[in-house]
Structures are given as C-alpha cells and as structure tokens.
C-alpha cells in the first residue's frame, strides 16, 4: 500500500474518532452556541479564526511536532510528558475519561487497519509513565510509524479538528451547504497560514530531546516536569 492510500485510510479513522469524542466541547464552542455568542456563520468564523485556530495550532500542532522529535530519538519519557501537558491544558475535568477513551479508540481502530505496527510500544509508554494517550499524541505516533511527513500529520489533524467543529456547528446554526463549504475553504487557508507562522517562529534550530527544547515549545512545561521525573527510567 502506498503512502497516499495509507494516509487516506488513516484519516478516515481520525475523523471518526474526533466526531465521536466530544471534541468541540474541549474548545467551548458548544457553550458559546448555547449562550447565543455564536449565532451565525460570521460569529462562527470569528470564533474559529480568533480562538480555535491559534489555540489548536500552538498546543496540538506543536505537540504533534514534538512527538515526532521524541519518537525519532526513542525518548518515551518526553512523549509521555507532551501527552500529559496537552491533557491538562486542553481537557475539562468532566471529560478526562472521555479524552482517554478517544485515544484508545483510535489505537483500536488503527491496529485493525495497520496490524504490522507495534502498538504495544505506545501502550507500554503510556502505562509506564501513567500518561493518558490524548488523541493528538496517538495521532502523531501512528503517523510517524506510517512514515507520514510531520507537516502532513500536523495539517491532517488540524483540518480534521476544524471540520469537526464546523460539522457540529452546522447542526444547530442556520448554515446551508454552500455557506458551509465556503466557510471551510476560507478557514482551511487561515489554519494553514496560522500553522506556517507558528511553526516558522519555533524553527530556530534543530530540535533536541531536552528539557530546554520542551520549554521553547510549551511555556507551561515546568508545571509537569517534576511530576514525571519520579517515573523516568
């Protein structure tokens, strides 16, 4: 199977996992819609551009890039650290169990599609460091083992997340198909621009599997470092 087909089949699994995982709740979009802060396509586009895109690019997007670097260096501790950081910064307390289930679901589906991948390695890492297995972590690890370039892995995740939010919003907002498609095109361009800007600003030099590089990627790195040192081999 060529790389394009592998990625296409995998993306279908990612989309499924995102849509069933209460993904939009993590960003507060459903609350804003219920409160009336998001009432139409213009409100939704403003939310996506000003809140969702900057947030997801800087956290999940850079986390995926960090997982790639950690996996390249066989640094399982760093993989678990990134995973925990995303978990505590992104997941509301009432959705912690659901967030774990999302990652496990993706592993289960991907294992059936790609049985030659040693998923036990990832599961061992998560268990060893008592980590969660956030969707972005599992996504990055799988794509790395499918030999998908990191930029494709990042954009695949970001676009799936964006599409999930638009799909959920269209169920309760007055958005016809034409409006929805036009919105998707504009937001896809904005999301790609946001990622290119953030990724370029972080590319000051080759990534190193050290605490210093983690601090440069994630300002809140220090919050989790002490908790994981107890588990580091």
PDB file of C-alpha atoms in Angstrom:
ATOM      1  CA  UNK A   1       0.000   0.000   0.000  1.00  0.00           C
ATOM      2  CA  UNK A   2       1.470   3.363  -0.960  1.00  0.00           C
ATOM      3  CA  UNK A   3       1.806   6.254   1.458  1.00  0.00           C
ATOM      4  CA  UNK A   4      -1.135   8.167  -0.021  1.00  0.00           C
ATOM      5  CA  UNK A   5      -3.529   5.272   0.480  1.00  0.00           C
ATOM      6  CA  UNK A   6      -2.239   4.626   3.997  1.00  0.00           C
ATOM      7  CA  UNK A   7      -2.825   8.243   4.945  1.00  0.00           C
ATOM      8  CA  UNK A   8      -6.284   8.325   3.348  1.00  0.00           C
ATOM      9  CA  UNK A   9      -7.418   5.206   5.220  1.00  0.00           C
ATOM     10  CA  UNK A  10      -5.989   6.517   8.468  1.00  0.00           C
ATOM     11  CA  UNK A  11      -7.616   9.955   8.121  1.00  0.00           C
ATOM     12  CA  UNK A  12     -10.997   8.249   7.970  1.00  0.00           C
ATOM     13  CA  UNK A  13     -10.280   6.733  11.380  1.00  0.00           C
ATOM     14  CA  UNK A  14      -9.133  10.069  12.789  1.00  0.00           C
ATOM     15  CA  UNK A  15     -12.269  11.826  11.569  1.00  0.00           C
ATOM     16  CA  UNK A  16     -14.405   9.134  13.157  1.00  0.00           C
ATOM     17  CA  UNK A  17     -12.572   9.369  16.492  1.00  0.00           C
ATOM     18  CA  UNK A  18     -12.819  13.159  16.572  1.00  0.00           C
ATOM     19  CA  UNK A  19     -16.516  13.247  15.757  1.00  0.00           C
ATOM     20  CA  UNK A  20     -17.496  10.720  18.453  1.00  0.00           C
ATOM     21  CA  UNK A  21     -15.207  12.169  21.119  1.00  0.00           C
ATOM     22  CA  UNK A  22     -16.909  15.355  22.215  1.00  0.00           C
ATOM     23  CA  UNK A  23     -14.030  17.245  20.594  1.00  0.00           C
ATOM     24  CA  UNK A  24     -15.853  20.569  20.236  1.00  0.00           C
ATOM     25  CA  UNK A  25     -16.659  20.674  23.948  1.00  0.00           C
ATOM     26  CA  UNK A  26     -12.965  20.993  24.710  1.00  0.00           C
ATOM     27  CA  UNK A  27     -12.873  24.363  22.956  1.00  0.00           C
ATOM     28  CA  UNK A  28     -16.073  25.703  24.476  1.00  0.00           C
ATOM     29  CA  UNK A  29     -17.801  26.109  21.140  1.00  0.00           C
ATOM     30  CA  UNK A  30     -20.937  24.297  22.226  1.00  0.00           C
ATOM     31  CA  UNK A  31     -21.240  26.551  25.278  1.00  0.00           C
ATOM     32  CA  UNK A  32     -20.854  29.698  23.172  1.00  0.00           C
ATOM     33  CA  UNK A  33     -23.560  28.490  20.807  1.00  0.00           C
ATOM     34  CA  UNK A  34     -25.890  27.680  23.711  1.00  0.00           C
ATOM     35  CA  UNK A  35     -25.272  31.113  25.239  1.00  0.00           C
ATOM     36  CA  UNK A  36     -26.010  32.845  21.943  1.00  0.00           C
ATOM     37  CA  UNK A  37     -22.488  34.197  21.464  1.00  0.00           C
ATOM     38  CA  UNK A  38     -22.232  32.212  18.219  1.00  0.00           C
ATOM     39  CA  UNK A  39     -25.434  32.659  16.223  1.00  0.00           C
ATOM     40  CA  UNK A  40     -24.473  32.621  12.550  1.00  0.00           C
ATOM     41  CA  UNK A  41     -21.701  31.956  10.045  1.00  0.00           C
ATOM     42  CA  UNK A  42     -19.899  35.251  10.783  1.00  0.00           C
ATOM     43  CA  UNK A  43     -19.820  34.535  14.519  1.00  0.00           C
ATOM     44  CA  UNK A  44     -18.572  31.019  13.874  1.00  0.00           C
ATOM     45  CA  UNK A  45     -15.829  32.193  11.523  1.00  0.00           C
ATOM     46  CA  UNK A  46     -14.692  34.790  14.053  1.00  0.00           C
ATOM     47  CA  UNK A  47     -14.532  32.136  16.783  1.00  0.00           C
ATOM     48  CA  UNK A  48     -12.559  29.756  14.581  1.00  0.00           C
ATOM     49  CA  UNK A  49     -10.062  32.394  13.444  1.00  0.00           C
ATOM     50  CA  UNK A  50      -9.559  34.183  16.762  1.00  0.00           C
ATOM     51  CA  UNK A  51      -9.875  31.368  19.290  1.00  0.00           C
ATOM     52  CA  UNK A  52      -9.776  27.874  17.839  1.00  0.00           C
ATOM     53  CA  UNK A  53      -7.011  28.188  15.261  1.00  0.00           C
ATOM     54  CA  UNK A  54      -4.414  29.978  17.438  1.00  0.00           C
ATOM     55  CA  UNK A  55      -5.126  27.571  20.289  1.00  0.00           C
ATOM     56  CA  UNK A  56      -5.047  24.276  18.420  1.00  0.00           C
ATOM     57  CA  UNK A  57      -2.006  25.230  16.354  1.00  0.00           C
ATOM     58  CA  UNK A  58       0.069  26.224  19.392  1.00  0.00           C
ATOM     59  CA  UNK A  59      -0.913  23.256  21.540  1.00  0.00           C
ATOM     60  CA  UNK A  60      -1.891  20.200  19.479  1.00  0.00           C
ATOM     61  CA  UNK A  61       0.014  21.245  16.358  1.00  0.00           C
ATOM     62  CA  UNK A  62       3.292  21.808  18.188  1.00  0.00           C
ATOM     63  CA  UNK A  63       2.661  18.740  20.352  1.00  0.00           C
ATOM     64  CA  UNK A  64       2.446  16.557  17.247  1.00  0.00           C
ATOM     65  CA  UNK A  65       5.724  18.029  16.052  1.00  0.00           C
ATOM     66  CA  UNK A  66       7.237  17.345  19.474  1.00  0.00           C
ATOM     67  CA  UNK A  67       6.043  13.718  19.458  1.00  0.00           C
ATOM     68  CA  UNK A  68       7.751  13.217  16.100  1.00  0.00           C
ATOM     69  CA  UNK A  69      11.016  14.526  17.513  1.00  0.00           C
ATOM     70  CA  UNK A  70      10.699  12.416  20.661  1.00  0.00           C
ATOM     71  CA  UNK A  71       9.953   9.280  18.638  1.00  0.00           C
ATOM     72  CA  UNK A  72      12.930   9.958  16.365  1.00  0.00           C
ATOM     73  CA  UNK A  73      15.131   9.917  19.490  1.00  0.00           C
ATOM     74  CA  UNK A  74      13.276   6.996  21.113  1.00  0.00           C
ATOM     75  CA  UNK A  75      12.527   9.310  24.037  1.00  0.00           C
ATOM     76  CA  UNK A  76       9.442   7.723  25.577  1.00  0.00           C
ATOM     77  CA  UNK A  77       9.595   9.949  28.669  1.00  0.00           C
ATOM     78  CA  UNK A  78       9.322  13.043  26.517  1.00  0.00           C
ATOM     79  CA  UNK A  79       6.423  11.517  24.588  1.00  0.00           C
ATOM     80  CA  UNK A  80       4.561  10.968  27.856  1.00  0.00           C
ATOM     81  CA  UNK A  81       5.390  14.474  29.055  1.00  0.00           C
ATOM     82  CA  UNK A  82       3.975  16.104  25.940  1.00  0.00           C
ATOM     83  CA  UNK A  83       0.888  13.934  26.238  1.00  0.00           C
ATOM     84  CA  UNK A  84       0.282  14.960  29.853  1.00  0.00           C
ATOM     85  CA  UNK A  85       0.805  18.612  29.028  1.00  0.00           C
ATOM     86  CA  UNK A  86      -1.816  18.541  26.278  1.00  0.00           C
ATOM     87  CA  UNK A  87      -4.183  16.647  28.551  1.00  0.00           C
ATOM     88  CA  UNK A  88      -4.098  19.088  31.469  1.00  0.00           C
ATOM     89  CA  UNK A  89      -4.213  22.190  29.280  1.00  0.00           C
ATOM     90  CA  UNK A  90      -6.930  21.043  26.910  1.00  0.00           C
ATOM     91  CA  UNK A  91      -9.301  18.621  28.609  1.00  0.00           C
ATOM     92  CA  UNK A  92     -12.008  19.854  31.012  1.00  0.00           C
ATOM     93  CA  UNK A  93     -12.131  17.897  34.261  1.00  0.00           C
ATOM     94  CA  UNK A  94     -15.516  16.397  33.399  1.00  0.00           C
ATOM     95  CA  UNK A  95     -14.172  14.997  30.117  1.00  0.00           C
ATOM     96  CA  UNK A  96     -10.928  13.412  31.333  1.00  0.00           C
ATOM     97  CA  UNK A  97     -12.235   9.845  30.999  1.00  0.00           C
ATOM     98  CA  UNK A  98     -13.724  10.615  27.587  1.00  0.00           C
ATOM     99  CA  UNK A  99     -10.415  12.047  26.382  1.00  0.00           C
ATOM    100  CA  UNK A 100      -8.677   8.816  27.354  1.00  0.00           C
ATOM    101  CA  UNK A 101     -11.338   6.812  25.541  1.00  0.00           C
ATOM    102  CA  UNK A 102     -10.791   8.846  22.357  1.00  0.00           C
ATOM    103  CA  UNK A 103      -7.122   7.893  22.210  1.00  0.00           C
ATOM    104  CA  UNK A 104      -7.825   4.244  22.998  1.00  0.00           C
ATOM    105  CA  UNK A 105     -10.483   4.157  20.289  1.00  0.00           C
ATOM    106  CA  UNK A 106      -8.032   5.473  17.699  1.00  0.00           C
ATOM    107  CA  UNK A 107      -5.427   2.869  18.736  1.00  0.00           C
ATOM    108  CA  UNK A 108      -8.009   0.087  18.442  1.00  0.00           C
ATOM    109  CA  UNK A 109      -9.202   1.183  15.002  1.00  0.00           C
ATOM    110  CA  UNK A 110      -5.683   1.830  13.688  1.00  0.00           C
ATOM    111  CA  UNK A 111      -4.465  -1.545  14.991  1.00  0.00           C
ATOM    112  CA  UNK A 112      -7.138  -3.264  12.886  1.00  0.00           C
ATOM    113  CA  UNK A 113      -6.130  -1.238   9.810  1.00  0.00           C
ATOM    114  CA  UNK A 114      -2.347  -1.474  10.338  1.00  0.00           C
ATOM    115  CA  UNK A 115      -1.707  -4.746  12.238  1.00  0.00           C
ATOM    116  CA  UNK A 116       2.034  -4.659  11.466  1.00  0.00           C
ATOM    117  CA  UNK A 117       2.578  -1.615  13.718  1.00  0.00           C
ATOM    118  CA  UNK A 118       3.731  -2.500  17.241  1.00  0.00           C
ATOM    119  CA  UNK A 119       1.097  -0.539  19.157  1.00  0.00           C
ATOM    120  CA  UNK A 120       2.218  -2.288  22.337  1.00  0.00           C
ATOM    121  CA  UNK A 121       5.203   0.086  22.369  1.00  0.00           C
ATOM    122  CA  UNK A 122       2.933   3.111  22.688  1.00  0.00           C
ATOM    123  CA  UNK A 123       0.686   1.379  25.204  1.00  0.00           C
ATOM    124  CA  UNK A 124       3.719   0.459  27.300  1.00  0.00           C
ATOM    125  CA  UNK A 125       4.932   4.068  27.280  1.00  0.00           C
ATOM    126  CA  UNK A 126       1.542   5.377  28.385  1.00  0.00           C
ATOM    127  CA  UNK A 127       1.279   2.786  31.153  1.00  0.00           C
ATOM    128  CA  UNK A 128       4.879   3.227  32.360  1.00  0.00           C
ATOM    129  CA  UNK A 129       4.551   6.979  32.868  1.00  0.00           C
ATOM    130  CA  UNK A 130       0.859   6.889  33.832  1.00  0.00           C
ATOM    131  CA  UNK A 131       0.016   9.054  30.859  1.00  0.00           C
ATOM    132  CA  UNK A 132      -3.291   9.378  29.050  1.00  0.00           C
ATOM    133  CA  UNK A 133      -2.859   8.908  25.335  1.00  0.00           C
ATOM    134  CA  UNK A 134      -4.509  12.080  24.051  1.00  0.00           C
ATOM    135  CA  UNK A 135      -5.850  11.987  20.529  1.00  0.00           C
ATOM    136  CA  UNK A 136      -3.066  14.249  19.234  1.00  0.00           C
ATOM    137  CA  UNK A 137      -0.402  12.028  20.836  1.00  0.00           C
ATOM    138  CA  UNK A 138      -1.807   8.830  19.371  1.00  0.00           C
ATOM    139  CA  UNK A 139      -2.276  10.541  16.005  1.00  0.00           C
ATOM    140  CA  UNK A 140       1.347  11.699  15.908  1.00  0.00           C
ATOM    141  CA  UNK A 141       2.736   8.311  16.969  1.00  0.00           C
ATOM    142  CA  UNK A 142       0.715   6.421  14.360  1.00  0.00           C
ATOM    143  CA  UNK A 143       1.610   8.818  11.547  1.00  0.00           C
ATOM    144  CA  UNK A 144       5.291   8.609  12.458  1.00  0.00           C
ATOM    145  CA  UNK A 145       5.124   4.824  12.141  1.00  0.00           C
ATOM    146  CA  UNK A 146       3.323   5.162   8.801  1.00  0.00           C
ATOM    147  CA  UNK A 147       6.240   7.310   7.554  1.00  0.00           C
ATOM    148  CA  UNK A 148       3.934  10.284   7.044  1.00  0.00           C
ATOM    149  CA  UNK A 149       5.914  13.575   6.991  1.00  0.00           C
ATOM    150  CA  UNK A 150       5.364  15.645  10.115  1.00  0.00           C
ATOM    151  CA  UNK A 151       3.838  18.578   8.238  1.00  0.00           C
ATOM    152  CA  UNK A 152       1.213  16.294   6.701  1.00  0.00           C
ATOM    153  CA  UNK A 153       0.483  14.756  10.099  1.00  0.00           C
ATOM    154  CA  UNK A 154       0.004  18.168  11.693  1.00  0.00           C
ATOM    155  CA  UNK A 155      -2.207  19.559   8.958  1.00  0.00           C
ATOM    156  CA  UNK A 156      -4.244  16.365   8.797  1.00  0.00           C
ATOM    157  CA  UNK A 157      -5.066  16.657  12.480  1.00  0.00           C
ATOM    158  CA  UNK A 158      -5.753  20.397  12.365  1.00  0.00           C
ATOM    159  CA  UNK A 159      -8.049  20.107   9.371  1.00  0.00           C
ATOM    160  CA  UNK A 160      -9.949  17.204  10.927  1.00  0.00           C
ATOM    161  CA  UNK A 161     -10.465  19.201  14.116  1.00  0.00           C
ATOM    162  CA  UNK A 162     -11.625  22.242  12.171  1.00  0.00           C
ATOM    163  CA  UNK A 163     -14.028  20.181  10.074  1.00  0.00           C
ATOM    164  CA  UNK A 164     -15.448  18.538  13.196  1.00  0.00           C
ATOM    165  CA  UNK A 165     -16.252  21.914  14.709  1.00  0.00           C
ATOM    166  CA  UNK A 166     -17.909  23.166  11.523  1.00  0.00           C
ATOM    167  CA  UNK A 167     -19.928  19.965  11.216  1.00  0.00           C
ATOM    168  CA  UNK A 168     -21.179  20.193  14.783  1.00  0.00           C
ATOM    169  CA  UNK A 169     -21.985  23.889  14.459  1.00  0.00           C
ATOM    170  CA  UNK A 170     -23.950  23.317  11.248  1.00  0.00           C
ATOM    171  CA  UNK A 171     -26.341  21.060  13.165  1.00  0.00           C
ATOM    172  CA  UNK A 172     -27.631  23.943  15.282  1.00  0.00           C
ATOM    173  CA  UNK A 173     -26.795  27.092  13.309  1.00  0.00           C
ATOM    174  CA  UNK A 174     -28.526  28.322  10.139  1.00  0.00           C
ATOM    175  CA  UNK A 175     -25.779  27.225   7.729  1.00  0.00           C
ATOM    176  CA  UNK A 176     -26.706  25.927   4.289  1.00  0.00           C
ATOM    177  CA  UNK A 177     -24.379  23.689   2.303  1.00  0.00           C
ATOM    178  CA  UNK A 178     -22.974  26.494   0.166  1.00  0.00           C
ATOM    179  CA  UNK A 179     -22.214  28.674   3.190  1.00  0.00           C
ATOM    180  CA  UNK A 180     -20.605  25.750   4.965  1.00  0.00           C
ATOM    181  CA  UNK A 181     -18.354  24.883   2.025  1.00  0.00           C
ATOM    182  CA  UNK A 182     -17.261  28.492   1.548  1.00  0.00           C
ATOM    183  CA  UNK A 183     -16.519  28.713   5.254  1.00  0.00           C
ATOM    184  CA  UNK A 184     -14.434  25.545   5.128  1.00  0.00           C
ATOM    185  CA  UNK A 185     -12.350  26.905   2.241  1.00  0.00           C
ATOM    186  CA  UNK A 186     -11.633  30.229   3.963  1.00  0.00           C
ATOM    187  CA  UNK A 187     -10.880  28.634   7.326  1.00  0.00           C
ATOM    188  CA  UNK A 188      -8.627  25.986   5.790  1.00  0.00           C
ATOM    189  CA  UNK A 189      -6.474  28.744   4.290  1.00  0.00           C
ATOM    190  CA  UNK A 190      -6.422  30.624   7.588  1.00  0.00           C
ATOM    191  CA  UNK A 191      -5.491  27.488   9.527  1.00  0.00           C
ATOM    192  CA  UNK A 192      -2.613  26.693   7.189  1.00  0.00           C
ATOM    193  CA  UNK A 193      -1.341  30.286   7.456  1.00  0.00           C
ATOM    194  CA  UNK A 194      -1.536  30.130  11.259  1.00  0.00           C
ATOM    195  CA  UNK A 195       0.443  26.889  11.353  1.00  0.00           C
ATOM    196  CA  UNK A 196       3.100  28.120   8.925  1.00  0.00           C
ATOM    197  CA  UNK A 197       3.578  31.271  11.013  1.00  0.00           C
ATOM    198  CA  UNK A 198       3.842  29.478  14.346  1.00  0.00           C
ATOM    199  CA  UNK A 199       5.970  26.628  13.023  1.00  0.00           C
ATOM    200  CA  UNK A 200       8.416  29.031  11.359  1.00  0.00           C
ATOM    201  CA  UNK A 201       8.788  31.104  14.516  1.00  0.00           C
ATOM    202  CA  UNK A 202       9.636  27.968  16.511  1.00  0.00           C
ATOM    203  CA  UNK A 203      12.184  26.716  13.990  1.00  0.00           C
ATOM    204  CA  UNK A 204      15.219  28.467  15.462  1.00  0.00           C
ATOM    205  CA  UNK A 205      17.357  25.352  15.145  1.00  0.00           C
ATOM    206  CA  UNK A 206      17.283  21.561  15.082  1.00  0.00           C
ATOM    207  CA  UNK A 207      15.038  20.068  17.772  1.00  0.00           C
ATOM    208  CA  UNK A 208      16.839  18.370  20.635  1.00  0.00           C
ATOM    209  CA  UNK A 209      15.315  15.859  23.060  1.00  0.00           C
ATOM    210  CA  UNK A 210      15.952  18.043  26.092  1.00  0.00           C
ATOM    211  CA  UNK A 211      14.008  19.952  28.693  1.00  0.00           C
ATOM    212  CA  UNK A 212      15.159  23.224  27.149  1.00  0.00           C
ATOM    213  CA  UNK A 213      13.586  22.392  23.784  1.00  0.00           C
ATOM    214  CA  UNK A 214      10.384  21.432  25.578  1.00  0.00           C
ATOM    215  CA  UNK A 215      10.296  24.825  27.259  1.00  0.00           C
ATOM    216  CA  UNK A 216      10.636  26.531  23.912  1.00  0.00           C
ATOM    217  CA  UNK A 217       7.699  24.550  22.540  1.00  0.00           C
ATOM    218  CA  UNK A 218       5.476  24.758  25.614  1.00  0.00           C
ATOM    219  CA  UNK A 219       5.655  27.693  28.060  1.00  0.00           C
ATOM    220  CA  UNK A 220       3.908  25.616  30.763  1.00  0.00           C
ATOM    221  CA  UNK A 221       6.463  22.809  30.547  1.00  0.00           C
ATOM    222  CA  UNK A 222       7.656  23.410  34.121  1.00  0.00           C
ATOM    223  CA  UNK A 223       4.210  22.530  35.508  1.00  0.00           C
ATOM    224  CA  UNK A 224       4.609  18.858  34.578  1.00  0.00           C
ATOM    225  CA  UNK A 225       8.333  18.244  34.748  1.00  0.00           C
ATOM    226  CA  UNK A 226       8.508  17.475  38.460  1.00  0.00           C
ATOM    227  CA  UNK A 227       5.586  15.063  38.318  1.00  0.00           C
ATOM    228  CA  UNK A 228       7.149  12.950  35.607  1.00  0.00           C
ATOM    229  CA  UNK A 229      10.714  12.843  36.930  1.00  0.00           C
ATOM    230  CA  UNK A 230       9.574  10.307  39.507  1.00  0.00           C
ATOM    231  CA  UNK A 231       8.748   7.890  36.696  1.00  0.00           C
ATOM    232  CA  UNK A 232      11.713   8.494  34.429  1.00  0.00           C
ATOM    233  CA  UNK A 233      13.866   5.435  33.934  1.00  0.00           C
TER     234      UNK A 233
END
